[in-house]
Amino acid sequence: MNEKFYSLPEEKQQKIINAGFLVFSQNSYKKSPMNEIADCAGISKSLLFHYFRNKRELYLFLWDKACKITIEYLTEYGCYEPTDLFEMMERGMRAKIHMMTKYRSMTAFVLKAFYEKDPEVSPAIHDSYQKYFDIKAQGALSRVDPNDFVDGFDLNMMYREMYLASEGYLWEIIQWDGELDVQKLEKDFEDMLKFWKKIYLKKGNEK
């Protein structure tokens, strides 16, 4: 990446970053033109290529930036600390909801990028995901007591089911153009957690 990008004033850097998040969150990687990102950032296309050699470099830069912000939020909310799986999920979801209210286009970009199939960026995205999220999640799961759950359950499958349902819920909400109702989002997720607890926890372990 051209180091001149980092020599820009913070405000101009943020305009380019926000423009990238917005355009890439609305289209597939292939159908996101650099000139549209440049227009959104208020700079010329040639200047954008001065900072980033090509679209792939910009895309992966934005993914890395978004991952670091997400990890900061998840860490701040302590979602990797509990030994209770559902508390971990609840903290993580609250972190993502509040992050979404501040970085809406970024959240949409992350969700879209995760499912991007273009071979130019997809392998790098999934390698990076392993680095940022899977390792931390597996470490948290290793502290969960399997005796709290119904007999015959599969911890990894259960976690994946809850994760996909949660991400699907966020994706559905983020399509809404109006103002986000944080209290409603948190209430909806609390109801989802109660449902999962009834299914997976042994009687007497529900909290």
CSV table of N, CA and C in Angstrom, one decimal, residues 2 20 24 29 33-34 36 55 69 74 79 85-86 89 97 103 113 119-120 130-131 138 143 151 160 197:
chain,number,residue,atom,x,y,z
A,2,ASN,N,0.4,2.3,-0.7
A,2,ASN,CA,1.2,3.5,-0.8
A,2,ASN,C,1.1,4.2,0.6
A,20,GLY,N,-15.3,3.5,0.8
A,20,GLY,CA,-15.1,2.1,0.4
A,20,GLY,C,-16.0,1.2,1.1
A,24,PHE,N,-18.7,-1.0,-1.3
A,24,PHE,CA,-18.5,-2.4,-1.3
A,24,PHE,C,-19.6,-3.1,-0.6
A,29,TYR,N,-18.0,-7.6,-5.0
A,29,TYR,CA,-16.6,-7.1,-5.3
A,29,TYR,C,-16.4,-6.7,-6.7
A,33,PRO,N,-17.2,-0.4,-8.6
A,33,PRO,CA,-16.2,0.4,-9.4
A,33,PRO,C,-15.4,1.4,-8.5
A,34,MET,N,-14.1,1.4,-8.8
A,34,MET,CA,-13.2,2.3,-8.1
A,34,MET,C,-13.6,3.8,-8.3
A,36,GLU,N,-16.6,5.0,-8.5
A,36,GLU,CA,-17.7,5.3,-7.6
A,36,GLU,C,-17.2,5.5,-6.2
A,55,LYS,N,-8.0,-2.4,-6.9
A,55,LYS,CA,-9.2,-2.6,-6.1
A,55,LYS,C,-9.0,-3.7,-5.0
A,69,ILE,N,-11.4,-3.3,14.1
A,69,ILE,CA,-12.4,-2.5,14.9
A,69,ILE,C,-13.3,-3.5,15.6
A,74,LEU,N,-15.4,-6.4,20.5
A,74,LEU,CA,-15.6,-7.7,21.2
A,74,LEU,C,-14.8,-7.8,22.4
A,79,CYS,N,-16.3,-10.4,25.5
A,79,CYS,CA,-17.1,-11.5,25.0
A,79,CYS,C,-16.3,-12.8,25.0
A,85,LEU,N,-21.3,-20.1,27.6
A,85,LEU,CA,-21.4,-19.9,26.2
A,85,LEU,C,-22.4,-18.8,25.8
A,86,PHE,N,-23.6,-18.8,26.5
A,86,PHE,CA,-24.6,-17.9,26.2
A,86,PHE,C,-24.3,-16.5,26.6
A,89,MET,N,-22.1,-15.2,23.9
A,89,MET,CA,-22.9,-14.9,22.7
A,89,MET,C,-23.6,-13.5,23.0
A,97,ILE,N,-24.1,-5.0,17.9
A,97,ILE,CA,-25.2,-4.1,17.7
A,97,ILE,C,-24.8,-2.7,17.9
A,103,TYR,N,-20.9,2.2,13.1
A,103,TYR,CA,-20.3,1.9,11.8
A,103,TYR,C,-21.2,1.0,10.9
A,113,ALA,N,-18.6,-9.2,2.8
A,113,ALA,CA,-17.3,-9.7,2.4
A,113,ALA,C,-17.1,-11.1,2.8
A,119,PRO,N,-12.8,-15.2,-6.5
A,119,PRO,CA,-11.6,-15.8,-6.2
A,119,PRO,C,-10.4,-14.8,-6.0
A,120,GLU,N,-10.6,-13.6,-6.4
A,120,GLU,CA,-9.5,-12.6,-6.3
A,120,GLU,C,-9.4,-12.2,-4.8
A,130,GLN,N,-9.9,-16.7,9.9
A,130,GLN,CA,-9.3,-17.7,10.8
A,130,GLN,C,-8.4,-17.0,11.8
A,131,LYS,N,-7.6,-16.1,11.3
A,131,LYS,CA,-6.7,-15.4,12.1
A,131,LYS,C,-7.4,-14.5,13.2
A,138,GLN,N,-12.6,-20.4,19.3
A,138,GLN,CA,-12.3,-21.8,19.7
A,138,GLN,C,-11.7,-21.7,21.1
A,143,ARG,N,-13.3,-23.4,27.1
A,143,ARG,CA,-13.6,-23.1,28.5
A,143,ARG,C,-15.0,-23.5,28.9
A,151,ASP,N,-27.5,-34.2,26.8
A,151,ASP,CA,-26.7,-35.3,26.4
A,151,ASP,C,-26.7,-35.4,24.8
A,160,ARG,N,-22.0,-22.9,15.8
A,160,ARG,CA,-22.1,-22.4,14.4
A,160,ARG,C,-23.6,-22.1,14.1
A,197,LYS,N,-31.4,-21.6,25.0
A,197,LYS,CA,-31.1,-22.2,26.3
A,197,LYS,C,-32.1,-23.3,26.6
